[in-house]
Short mmCIF file of C-alpha atoms in Angstrom, two decimals:
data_model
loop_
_atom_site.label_atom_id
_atom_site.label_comp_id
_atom_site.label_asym_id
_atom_site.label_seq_id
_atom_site.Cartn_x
_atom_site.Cartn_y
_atom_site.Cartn_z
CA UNK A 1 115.32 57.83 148.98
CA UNK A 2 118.60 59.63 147.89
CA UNK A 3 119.29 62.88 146.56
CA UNK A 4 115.58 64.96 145.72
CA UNK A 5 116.86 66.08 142.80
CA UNK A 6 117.51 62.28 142.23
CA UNK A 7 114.33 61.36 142.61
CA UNK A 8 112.25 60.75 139.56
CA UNK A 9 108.38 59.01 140.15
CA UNK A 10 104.96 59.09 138.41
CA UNK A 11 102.49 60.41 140.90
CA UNK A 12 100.03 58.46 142.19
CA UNK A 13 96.72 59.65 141.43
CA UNK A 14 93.96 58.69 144.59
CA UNK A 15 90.21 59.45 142.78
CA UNK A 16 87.45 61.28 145.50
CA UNK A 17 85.97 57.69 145.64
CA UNK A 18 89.31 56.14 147.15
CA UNK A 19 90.25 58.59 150.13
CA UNK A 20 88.16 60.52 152.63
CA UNK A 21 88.52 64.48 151.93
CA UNK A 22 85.81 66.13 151.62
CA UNK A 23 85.05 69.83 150.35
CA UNK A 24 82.74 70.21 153.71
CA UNK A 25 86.18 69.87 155.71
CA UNK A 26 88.11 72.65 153.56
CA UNK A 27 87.72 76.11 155.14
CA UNK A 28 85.70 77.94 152.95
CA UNK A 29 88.40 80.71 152.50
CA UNK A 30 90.55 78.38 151.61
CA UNK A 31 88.49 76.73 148.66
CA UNK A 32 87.66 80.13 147.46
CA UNK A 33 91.41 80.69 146.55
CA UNK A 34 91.32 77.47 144.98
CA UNK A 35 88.45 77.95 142.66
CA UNK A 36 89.89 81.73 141.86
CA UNK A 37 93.18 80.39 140.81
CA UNK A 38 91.48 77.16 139.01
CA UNK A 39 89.34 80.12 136.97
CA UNK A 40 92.39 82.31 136.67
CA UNK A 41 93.75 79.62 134.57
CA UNK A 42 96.17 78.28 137.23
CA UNK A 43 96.85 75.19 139.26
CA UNK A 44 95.74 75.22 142.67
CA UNK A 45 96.59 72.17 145.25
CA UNK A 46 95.87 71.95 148.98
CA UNK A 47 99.29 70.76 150.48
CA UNK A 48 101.30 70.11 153.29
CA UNK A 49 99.81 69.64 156.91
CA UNK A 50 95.93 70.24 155.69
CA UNK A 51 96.24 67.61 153.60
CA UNK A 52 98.09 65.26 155.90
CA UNK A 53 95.44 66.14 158.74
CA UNK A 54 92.44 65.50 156.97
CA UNK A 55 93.78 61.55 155.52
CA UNK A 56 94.04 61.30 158.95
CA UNK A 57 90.90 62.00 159.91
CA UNK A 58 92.00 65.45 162.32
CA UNK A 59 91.14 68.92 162.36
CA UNK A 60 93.61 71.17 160.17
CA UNK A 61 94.77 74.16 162.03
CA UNK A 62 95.54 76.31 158.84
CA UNK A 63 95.20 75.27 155.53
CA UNK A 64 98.09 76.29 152.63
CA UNK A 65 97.37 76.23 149.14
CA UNK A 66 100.30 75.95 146.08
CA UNK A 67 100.28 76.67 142.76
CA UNK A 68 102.10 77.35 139.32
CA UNK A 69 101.35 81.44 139.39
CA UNK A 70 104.10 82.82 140.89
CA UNK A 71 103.77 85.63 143.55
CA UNK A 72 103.60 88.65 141.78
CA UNK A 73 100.54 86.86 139.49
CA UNK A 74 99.29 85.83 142.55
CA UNK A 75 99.33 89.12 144.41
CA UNK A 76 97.36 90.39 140.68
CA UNK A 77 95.07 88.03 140.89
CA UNK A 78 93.57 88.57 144.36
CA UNK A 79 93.08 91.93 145.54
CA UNK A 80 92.78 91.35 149.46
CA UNK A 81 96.93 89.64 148.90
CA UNK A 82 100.10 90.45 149.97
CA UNK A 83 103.51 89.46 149.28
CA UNK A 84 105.72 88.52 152.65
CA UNK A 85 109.22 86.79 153.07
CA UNK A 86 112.36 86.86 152.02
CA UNK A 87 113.76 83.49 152.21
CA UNK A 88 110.38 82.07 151.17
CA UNK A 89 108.39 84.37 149.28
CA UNK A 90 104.74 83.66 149.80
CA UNK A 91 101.77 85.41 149.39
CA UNK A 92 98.77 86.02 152.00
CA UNK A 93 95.37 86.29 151.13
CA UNK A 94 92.96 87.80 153.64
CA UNK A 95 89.39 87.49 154.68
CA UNK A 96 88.92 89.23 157.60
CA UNK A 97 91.06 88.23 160.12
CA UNK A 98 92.00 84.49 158.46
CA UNK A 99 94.87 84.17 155.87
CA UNK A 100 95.17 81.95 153.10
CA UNK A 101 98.86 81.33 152.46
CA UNK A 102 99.70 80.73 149.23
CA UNK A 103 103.29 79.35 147.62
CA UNK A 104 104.60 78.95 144.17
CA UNK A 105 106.13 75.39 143.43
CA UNK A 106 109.35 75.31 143.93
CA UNK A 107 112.43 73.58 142.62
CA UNK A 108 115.88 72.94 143.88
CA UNK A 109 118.99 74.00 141.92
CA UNK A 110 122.60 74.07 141.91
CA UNK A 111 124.90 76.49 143.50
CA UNK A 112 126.92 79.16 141.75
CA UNK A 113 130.08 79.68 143.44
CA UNK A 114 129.90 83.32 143.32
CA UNK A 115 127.30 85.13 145.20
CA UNK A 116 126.70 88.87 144.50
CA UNK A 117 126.82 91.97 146.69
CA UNK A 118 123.47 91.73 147.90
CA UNK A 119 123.83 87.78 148.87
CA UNK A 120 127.13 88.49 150.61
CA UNK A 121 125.39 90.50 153.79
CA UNK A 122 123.50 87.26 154.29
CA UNK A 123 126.77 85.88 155.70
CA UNK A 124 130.23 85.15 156.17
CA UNK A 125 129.79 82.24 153.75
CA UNK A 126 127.54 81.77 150.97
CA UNK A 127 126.78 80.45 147.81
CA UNK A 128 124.31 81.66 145.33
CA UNK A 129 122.29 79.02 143.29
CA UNK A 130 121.64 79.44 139.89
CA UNK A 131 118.16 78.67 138.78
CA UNK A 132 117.37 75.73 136.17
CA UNK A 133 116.78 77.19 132.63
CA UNK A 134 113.63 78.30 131.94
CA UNK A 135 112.90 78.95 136.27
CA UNK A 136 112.78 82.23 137.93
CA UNK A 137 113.95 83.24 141.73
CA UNK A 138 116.85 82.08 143.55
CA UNK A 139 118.05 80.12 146.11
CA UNK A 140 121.17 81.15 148.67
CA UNK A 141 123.11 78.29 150.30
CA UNK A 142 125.24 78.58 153.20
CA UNK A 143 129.00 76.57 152.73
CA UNK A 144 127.50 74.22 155.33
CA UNK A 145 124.76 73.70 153.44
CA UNK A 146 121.88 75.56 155.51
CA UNK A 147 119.44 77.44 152.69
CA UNK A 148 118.73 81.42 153.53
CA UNK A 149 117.12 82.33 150.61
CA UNK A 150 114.77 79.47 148.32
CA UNK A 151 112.76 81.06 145.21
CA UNK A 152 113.63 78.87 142.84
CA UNK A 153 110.21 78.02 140.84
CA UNK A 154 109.26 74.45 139.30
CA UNK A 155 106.33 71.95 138.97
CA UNK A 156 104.35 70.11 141.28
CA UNK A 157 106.68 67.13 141.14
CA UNK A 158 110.03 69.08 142.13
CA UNK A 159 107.84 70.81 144.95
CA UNK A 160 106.44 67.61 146.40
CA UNK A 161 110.26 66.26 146.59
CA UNK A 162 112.18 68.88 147.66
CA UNK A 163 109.46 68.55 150.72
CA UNK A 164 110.49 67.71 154.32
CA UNK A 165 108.87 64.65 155.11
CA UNK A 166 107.07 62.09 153.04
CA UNK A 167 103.42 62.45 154.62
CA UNK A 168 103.88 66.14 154.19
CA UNK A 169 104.16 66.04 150.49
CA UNK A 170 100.61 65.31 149.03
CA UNK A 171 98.28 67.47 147.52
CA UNK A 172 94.66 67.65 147.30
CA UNK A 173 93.26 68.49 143.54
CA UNK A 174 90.28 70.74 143.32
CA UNK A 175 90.10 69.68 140.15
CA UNK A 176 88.44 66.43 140.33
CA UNK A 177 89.44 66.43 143.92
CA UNK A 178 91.47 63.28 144.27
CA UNK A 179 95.08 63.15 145.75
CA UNK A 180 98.16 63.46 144.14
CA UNK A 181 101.21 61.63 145.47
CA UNK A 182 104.83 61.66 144.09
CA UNK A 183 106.33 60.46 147.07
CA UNK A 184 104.47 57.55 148.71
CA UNK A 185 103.47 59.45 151.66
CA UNK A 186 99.95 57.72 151.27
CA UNK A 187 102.28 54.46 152.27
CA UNK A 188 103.96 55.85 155.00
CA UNK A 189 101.01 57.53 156.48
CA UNK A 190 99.22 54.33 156.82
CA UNK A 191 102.06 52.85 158.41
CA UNK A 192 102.82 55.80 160.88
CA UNK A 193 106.20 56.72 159.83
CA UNK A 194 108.11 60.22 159.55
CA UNK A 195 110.13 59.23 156.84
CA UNK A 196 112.49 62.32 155.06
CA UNK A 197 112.36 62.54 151.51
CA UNK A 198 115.77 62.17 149.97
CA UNK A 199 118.87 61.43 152.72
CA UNK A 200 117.99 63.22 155.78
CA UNK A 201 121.73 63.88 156.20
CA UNK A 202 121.88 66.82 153.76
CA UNK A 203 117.87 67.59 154.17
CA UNK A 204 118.89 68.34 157.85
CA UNK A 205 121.71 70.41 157.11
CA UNK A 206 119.56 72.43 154.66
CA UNK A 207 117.18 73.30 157.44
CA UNK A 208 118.10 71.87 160.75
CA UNK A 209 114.68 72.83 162.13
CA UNK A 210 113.21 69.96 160.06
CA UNK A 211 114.80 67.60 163.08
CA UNK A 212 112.48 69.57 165.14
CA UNK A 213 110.14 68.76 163.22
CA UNK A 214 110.25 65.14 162.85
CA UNK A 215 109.88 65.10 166.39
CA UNK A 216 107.01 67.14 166.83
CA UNK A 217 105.03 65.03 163.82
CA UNK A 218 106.16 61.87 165.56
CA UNK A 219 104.95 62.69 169.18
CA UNK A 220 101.47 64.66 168.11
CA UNK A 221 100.58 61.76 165.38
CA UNK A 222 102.18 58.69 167.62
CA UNK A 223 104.56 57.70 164.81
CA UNK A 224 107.32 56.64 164.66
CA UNK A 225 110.58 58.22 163.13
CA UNK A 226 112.46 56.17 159.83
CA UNK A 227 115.37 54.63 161.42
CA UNK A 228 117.90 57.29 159.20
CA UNK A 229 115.95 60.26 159.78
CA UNK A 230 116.13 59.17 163.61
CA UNK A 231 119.81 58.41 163.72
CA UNK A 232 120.82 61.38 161.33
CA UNK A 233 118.97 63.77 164.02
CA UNK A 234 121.48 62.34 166.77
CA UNK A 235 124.60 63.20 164.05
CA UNK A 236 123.55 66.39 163.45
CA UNK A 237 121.80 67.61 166.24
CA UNK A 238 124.95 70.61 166.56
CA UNK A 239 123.44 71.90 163.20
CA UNK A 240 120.83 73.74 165.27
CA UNK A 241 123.15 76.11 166.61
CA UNK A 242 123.20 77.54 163.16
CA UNK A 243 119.36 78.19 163.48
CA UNK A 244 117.81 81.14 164.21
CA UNK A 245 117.72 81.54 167.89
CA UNK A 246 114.13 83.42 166.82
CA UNK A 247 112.87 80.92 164.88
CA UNK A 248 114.36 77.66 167.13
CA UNK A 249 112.09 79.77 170.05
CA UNK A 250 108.57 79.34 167.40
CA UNK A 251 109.80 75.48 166.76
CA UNK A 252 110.24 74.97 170.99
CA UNK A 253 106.40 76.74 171.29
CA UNK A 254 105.52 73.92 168.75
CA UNK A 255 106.95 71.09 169.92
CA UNK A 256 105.87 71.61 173.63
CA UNK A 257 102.03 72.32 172.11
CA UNK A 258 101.70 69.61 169.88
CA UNK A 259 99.32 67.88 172.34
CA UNK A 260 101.78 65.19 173.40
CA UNK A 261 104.89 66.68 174.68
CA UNK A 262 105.80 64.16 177.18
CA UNK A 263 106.44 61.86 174.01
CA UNK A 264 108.34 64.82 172.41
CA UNK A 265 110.53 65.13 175.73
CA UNK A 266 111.31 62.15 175.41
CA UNK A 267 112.21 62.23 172.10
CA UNK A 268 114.42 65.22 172.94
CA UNK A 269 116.63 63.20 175.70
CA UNK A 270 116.96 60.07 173.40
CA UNK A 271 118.55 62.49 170.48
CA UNK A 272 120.66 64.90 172.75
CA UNK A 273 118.68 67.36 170.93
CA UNK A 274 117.70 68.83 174.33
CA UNK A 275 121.09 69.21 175.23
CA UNK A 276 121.70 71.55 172.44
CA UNK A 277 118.75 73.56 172.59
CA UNK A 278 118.50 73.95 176.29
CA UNK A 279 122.18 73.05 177.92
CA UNK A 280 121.81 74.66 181.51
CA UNK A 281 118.66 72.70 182.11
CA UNK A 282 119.50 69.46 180.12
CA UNK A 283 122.55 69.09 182.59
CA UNK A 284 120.55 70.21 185.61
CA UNK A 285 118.32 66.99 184.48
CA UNK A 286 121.07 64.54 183.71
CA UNK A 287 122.66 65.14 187.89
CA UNK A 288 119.37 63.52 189.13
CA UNK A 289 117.81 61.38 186.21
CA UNK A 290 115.32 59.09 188.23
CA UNK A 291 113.60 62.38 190.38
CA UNK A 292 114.15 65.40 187.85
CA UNK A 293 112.98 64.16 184.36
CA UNK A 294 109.97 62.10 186.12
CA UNK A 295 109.24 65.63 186.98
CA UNK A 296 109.73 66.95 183.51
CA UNK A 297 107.37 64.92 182.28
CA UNK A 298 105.25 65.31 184.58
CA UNK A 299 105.11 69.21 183.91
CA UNK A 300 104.53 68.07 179.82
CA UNK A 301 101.50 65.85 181.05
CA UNK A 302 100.20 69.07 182.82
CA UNK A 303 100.91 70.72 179.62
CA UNK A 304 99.00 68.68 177.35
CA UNK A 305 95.87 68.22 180.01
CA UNK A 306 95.46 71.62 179.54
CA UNK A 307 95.80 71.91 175.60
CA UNK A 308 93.57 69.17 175.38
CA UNK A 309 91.00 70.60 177.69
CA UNK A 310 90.87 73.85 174.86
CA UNK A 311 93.14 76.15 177.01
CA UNK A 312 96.44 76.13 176.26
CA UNK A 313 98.82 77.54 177.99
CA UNK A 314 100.35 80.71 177.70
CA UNK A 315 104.61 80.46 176.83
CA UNK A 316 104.90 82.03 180.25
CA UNK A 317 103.47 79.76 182.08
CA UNK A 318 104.44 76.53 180.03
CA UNK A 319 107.98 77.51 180.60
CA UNK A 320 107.53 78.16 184.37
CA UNK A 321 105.72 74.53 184.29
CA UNK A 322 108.97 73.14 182.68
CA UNK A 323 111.58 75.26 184.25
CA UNK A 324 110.04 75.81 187.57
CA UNK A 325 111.85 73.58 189.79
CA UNK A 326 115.57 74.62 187.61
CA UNK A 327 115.18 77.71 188.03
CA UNK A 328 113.79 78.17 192.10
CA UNK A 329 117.19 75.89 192.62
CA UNK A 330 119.21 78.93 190.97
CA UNK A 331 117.44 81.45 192.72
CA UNK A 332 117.89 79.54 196.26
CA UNK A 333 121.07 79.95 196.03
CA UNK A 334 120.79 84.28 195.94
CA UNK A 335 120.81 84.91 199.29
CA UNK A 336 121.54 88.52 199.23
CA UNK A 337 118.34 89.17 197.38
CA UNK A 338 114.39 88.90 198.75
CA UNK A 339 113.18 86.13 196.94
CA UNK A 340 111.04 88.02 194.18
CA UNK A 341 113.99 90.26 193.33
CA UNK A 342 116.15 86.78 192.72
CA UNK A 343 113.44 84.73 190.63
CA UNK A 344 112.89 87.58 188.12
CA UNK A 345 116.94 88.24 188.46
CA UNK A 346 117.07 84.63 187.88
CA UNK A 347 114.58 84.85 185.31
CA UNK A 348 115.86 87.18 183.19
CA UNK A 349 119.46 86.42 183.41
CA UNK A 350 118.88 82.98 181.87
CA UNK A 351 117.11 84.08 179.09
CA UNK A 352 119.44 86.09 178.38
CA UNK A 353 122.05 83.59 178.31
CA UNK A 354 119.73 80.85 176.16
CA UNK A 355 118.94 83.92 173.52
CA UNK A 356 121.65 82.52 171.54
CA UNK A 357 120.29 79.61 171.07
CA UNK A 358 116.55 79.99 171.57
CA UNK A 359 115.23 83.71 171.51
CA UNK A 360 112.35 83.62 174.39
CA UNK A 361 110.90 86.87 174.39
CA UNK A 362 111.00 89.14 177.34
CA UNK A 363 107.73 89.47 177.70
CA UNK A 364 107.40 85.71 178.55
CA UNK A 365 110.31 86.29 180.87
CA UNK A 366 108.48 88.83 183.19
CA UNK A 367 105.32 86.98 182.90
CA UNK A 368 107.07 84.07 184.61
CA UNK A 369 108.53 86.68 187.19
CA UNK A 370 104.97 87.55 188.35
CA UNK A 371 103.96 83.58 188.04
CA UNK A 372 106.84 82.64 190.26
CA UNK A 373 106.71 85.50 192.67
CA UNK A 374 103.01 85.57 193.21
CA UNK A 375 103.23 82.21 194.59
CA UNK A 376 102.94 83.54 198.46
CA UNK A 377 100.57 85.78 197.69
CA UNK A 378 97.92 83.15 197.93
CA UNK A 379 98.58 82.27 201.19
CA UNK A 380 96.58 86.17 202.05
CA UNK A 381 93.11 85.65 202.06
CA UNK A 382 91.93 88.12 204.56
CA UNK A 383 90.86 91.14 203.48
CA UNK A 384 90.70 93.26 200.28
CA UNK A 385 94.03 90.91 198.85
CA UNK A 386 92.43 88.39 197.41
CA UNK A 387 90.10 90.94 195.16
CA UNK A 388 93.16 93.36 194.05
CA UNK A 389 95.29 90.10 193.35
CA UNK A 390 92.55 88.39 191.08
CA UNK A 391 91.94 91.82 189.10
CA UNK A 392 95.98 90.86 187.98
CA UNK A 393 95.83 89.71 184.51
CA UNK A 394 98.55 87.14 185.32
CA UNK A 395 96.85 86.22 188.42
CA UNK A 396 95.13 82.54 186.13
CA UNK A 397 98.25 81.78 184.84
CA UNK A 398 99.88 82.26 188.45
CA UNK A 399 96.93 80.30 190.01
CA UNK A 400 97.30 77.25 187.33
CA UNK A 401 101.26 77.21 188.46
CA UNK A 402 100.07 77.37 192.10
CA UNK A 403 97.80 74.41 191.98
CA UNK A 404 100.31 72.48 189.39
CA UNK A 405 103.35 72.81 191.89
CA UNK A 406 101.27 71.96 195.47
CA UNK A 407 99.48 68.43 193.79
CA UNK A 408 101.13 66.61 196.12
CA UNK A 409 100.69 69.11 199.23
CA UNK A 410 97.98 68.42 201.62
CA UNK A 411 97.99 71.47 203.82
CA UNK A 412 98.35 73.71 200.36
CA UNK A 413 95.45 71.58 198.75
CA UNK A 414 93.17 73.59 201.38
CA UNK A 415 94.04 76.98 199.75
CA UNK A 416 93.74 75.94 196.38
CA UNK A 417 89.95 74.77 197.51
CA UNK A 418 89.59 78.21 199.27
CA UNK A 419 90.55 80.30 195.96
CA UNK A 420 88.50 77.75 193.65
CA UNK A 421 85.70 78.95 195.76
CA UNK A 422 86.47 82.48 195.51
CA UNK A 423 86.82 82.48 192.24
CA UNK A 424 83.32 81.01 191.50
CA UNK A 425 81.45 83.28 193.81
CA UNK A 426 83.08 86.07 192.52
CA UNK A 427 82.69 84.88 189.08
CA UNK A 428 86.43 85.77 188.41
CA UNK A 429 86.86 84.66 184.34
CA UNK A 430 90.25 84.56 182.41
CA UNK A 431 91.01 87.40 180.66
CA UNK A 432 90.35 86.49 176.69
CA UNK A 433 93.31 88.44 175.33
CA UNK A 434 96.10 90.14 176.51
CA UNK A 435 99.64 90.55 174.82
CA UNK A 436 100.99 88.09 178.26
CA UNK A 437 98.52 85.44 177.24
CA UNK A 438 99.19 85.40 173.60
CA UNK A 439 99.83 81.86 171.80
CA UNK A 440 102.54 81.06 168.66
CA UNK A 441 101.48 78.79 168.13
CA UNK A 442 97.61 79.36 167.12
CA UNK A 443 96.05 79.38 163.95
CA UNK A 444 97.03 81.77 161.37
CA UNK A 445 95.56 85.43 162.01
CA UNK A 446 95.80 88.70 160.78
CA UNK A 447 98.02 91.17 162.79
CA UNK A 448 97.06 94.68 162.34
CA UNK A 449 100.07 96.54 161.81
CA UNK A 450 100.00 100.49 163.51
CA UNK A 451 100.22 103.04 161.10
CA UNK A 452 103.91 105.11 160.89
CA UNK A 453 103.45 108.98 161.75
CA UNK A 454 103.41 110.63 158.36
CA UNK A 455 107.03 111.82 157.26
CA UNK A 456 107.42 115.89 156.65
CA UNK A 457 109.77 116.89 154.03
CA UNK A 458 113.15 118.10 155.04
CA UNK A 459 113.30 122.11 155.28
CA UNK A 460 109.44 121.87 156.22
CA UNK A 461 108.76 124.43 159.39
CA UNK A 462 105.01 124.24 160.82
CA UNK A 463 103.34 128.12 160.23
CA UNK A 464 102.82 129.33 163.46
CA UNK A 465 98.75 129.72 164.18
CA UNK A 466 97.35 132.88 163.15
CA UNK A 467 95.33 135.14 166.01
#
């Protein structure tokens, strides 16, 4: 496939009788937007991953629905909405604590050489793009070609192919319920292949995170990636640095929880993409090849044991998994310091130096402090030390780092035994939810957002009380 715009096809229509979604899979929030925009007079398709997951038989995480209202109808139309995003506006609808996102169908367009005021403090370099006739919204372009801004509306056809990837592009009819393909993902998902719809040359530049992407689909379906979209991800793995160092961090979370990250490590060597998102570490890997990435992977098969055993891990602690050994070599080297005061020194310091290019939060930073230098502290187990270290709420996450990095240790093995049996008898559970333990990567949830202290008009003085 060439150029989207290019791209001109007659969808395939699948009927219910031909393919294997069923209603009884469909979240029934979801479904109720469906029906509600169906009634409202509007198209509403299932797209994207939901659809995807359930051809292939798999559990959807989150389901997103599209359709022909645009977000202002949409937000009119349901009552429990709201309207988020600026570079993709979107609308969420609530039910309790579970969203429903929905999008209008977009179109691509062509750039106006002339951006306005507004469009200028996006960047040094920009272009606006003009709608099509007849399409509302707009779309802001980068000179490199990277899109900041894409609200350009159109029809079910220019949505499916301005689309990442071809198995991301169907869309499940409640109207009739059969599938609706423009793109032969139905094809490609059959034959396990992340293939990018139109030439993954330009798509990549567009949104460079997509080459995180292909990854991450590859590894966590066991496809394989179209030879162009593979070798364009080697060409233009430098584009990343033009990403969001916030949004690269949400893409890492992804790709390292997608339930088969030794695959995606992998994936990440063969590219050089790991090079660019991580360059410290990638060359601390590349000076011992044989020893260091065998480890590597074997911190991503400790990864996905846990994910698959329903408890993932915590972006604390699957960093100190990955970066453990990196980092302890750094800190070795701080003599001057005790060795808690040079991990989280250590810690911190590189963090601060990868925030340009991916944006882990500090919070994740000190939770690996505590993981790191708790490690000792299991080594006490006389005493009242073992109670007021297990009432820590990192003191899981520092035990599931303690038993991950003494495997191999006989005499440490005996400690790990002791605390597994404290921990029963004392009936010592993980903590459900704390702000150290939260996931990115989760399903879609409602975040309460804290009211803002009620404004007093200026010249306003407070009477003083009356006695």
């Amino acid at each position: 496939m060439s150029d989207p715009d290019s791209i001109k096809t007659s969808p395939k229509n699948v009927a219910r009788s031909d393919h294997k979604v069923s209603r009884k899979d469909i979240s029934p929030e979801a479904l109720k937007v469906l029906y509600h925009l169906k009634d409202s007079g509007y198209l509403g398709y299932l797209a994207g991953g939901g659809v995807r997951d359930l051809l292939l038989g798999r559990k959807p995480k989150d389901f997103d629905v599209v359709t022909d209202a645009n977000p202002n109808r949409v937000r009119r139309i349901f009552r429990n909405c709201r309207l988020i995003g600026r570079r993709f506006r979107l609308a969420h609808v609530f039910f309790g604590e579970k969203i429903i996102e929905v999008a209008t169908f977009r179109a691509n367009s062509t750039p106006d050489p002339k951006p306005n005021a507004e469009d200028q403090a996006e960047g040094p370099s920009v272009a606006q793009v003009q709608p099509n006739e007849n399409r509302h919204g707009s779309l802001l372009k980068t000179e490199d070609g990277v899109i900041l801004r894409d609200n350009v509306f159109g029809t079910p056809e220019e949505d499916a192919i301005r689309r990442d990837f071809t198995i991301n592009a169907l869309f499940y009819n409640i109207d009739g319920f059969g599938i609706i393909d423009y793109v032969d993902g139905l094809k490609d998902l059959d034959a396990g292949i992340i293939r990018s719809i139109g030439d993954p040359r330009v798509r990549y530049q567009e949104d460079p995170v997509r080459m995180i992407r292909a990854i991450r689909f590859a590894a966590m379906l066991g496809f394989h990636i179209e030879t162009n979209a593979y070798q364009a991800i080697s060409e233009f793995r430098e584009v990343l640095t033009k990403t969001s160092s916030a949004r690269l961090y949400e893409e890492v979370l992804k790709l390292f929880m997608c339930g088969n990250s030794r695959k995606a490590l992998d994936y990440l060597f063969d590219t050089g993409v790991l090079g660019v998102l991580f360059p410290k570490w990638n060359a601390w890997l590349a000076e011992d090849p044989d020893g260091r990435i065998g480890e590597a992977r074997r911190a991503c098969l400790q990864i996905d044991s846990w994910r698959q055993a329903g408890r993932p891990p915590t972006p604390g602690l699957l960093f100190s998994v990955l970066w453990g050994p990196f980092l302890e070599s750094i800190a070795d080297r701080r003599r001057d310091l005790r060795c808690g005061e040079a991990i989280t020194l250590t810690i911190m310091q590189y963090l601060y130096e990868l925030g340009e290019r991916v944006q882990v939060p500090k919070r994740a930073g000190y939770h690996m402090a505590h993981i790191f230098s708790s490690r000792h502290r299991f080594s006490r187990t006389n005493g009242k030390q073992p109670a007021r270290f297990a009432e820590r709420l990192f003191f899981h996450d520092a035990f599931d780092y303690f038993k991950f990095s003494v495997a191999e240790s006989a005499k440490e093995s005996e400690l790990v035994e002791w605390w597994n049996a404290y921990i029963a008898e004392h009936k010592i559970r993980r903590p459900e939810s704390t702000s150290a333990q939260s996931n990115d990567p989760s399903p879609r949830s409602r975040r309460r957002r804290s009211r803002r202290p009620r404004r007093r008009p200026r010249g306003h003085h407070q009477s003083p009380k009356q006695t």
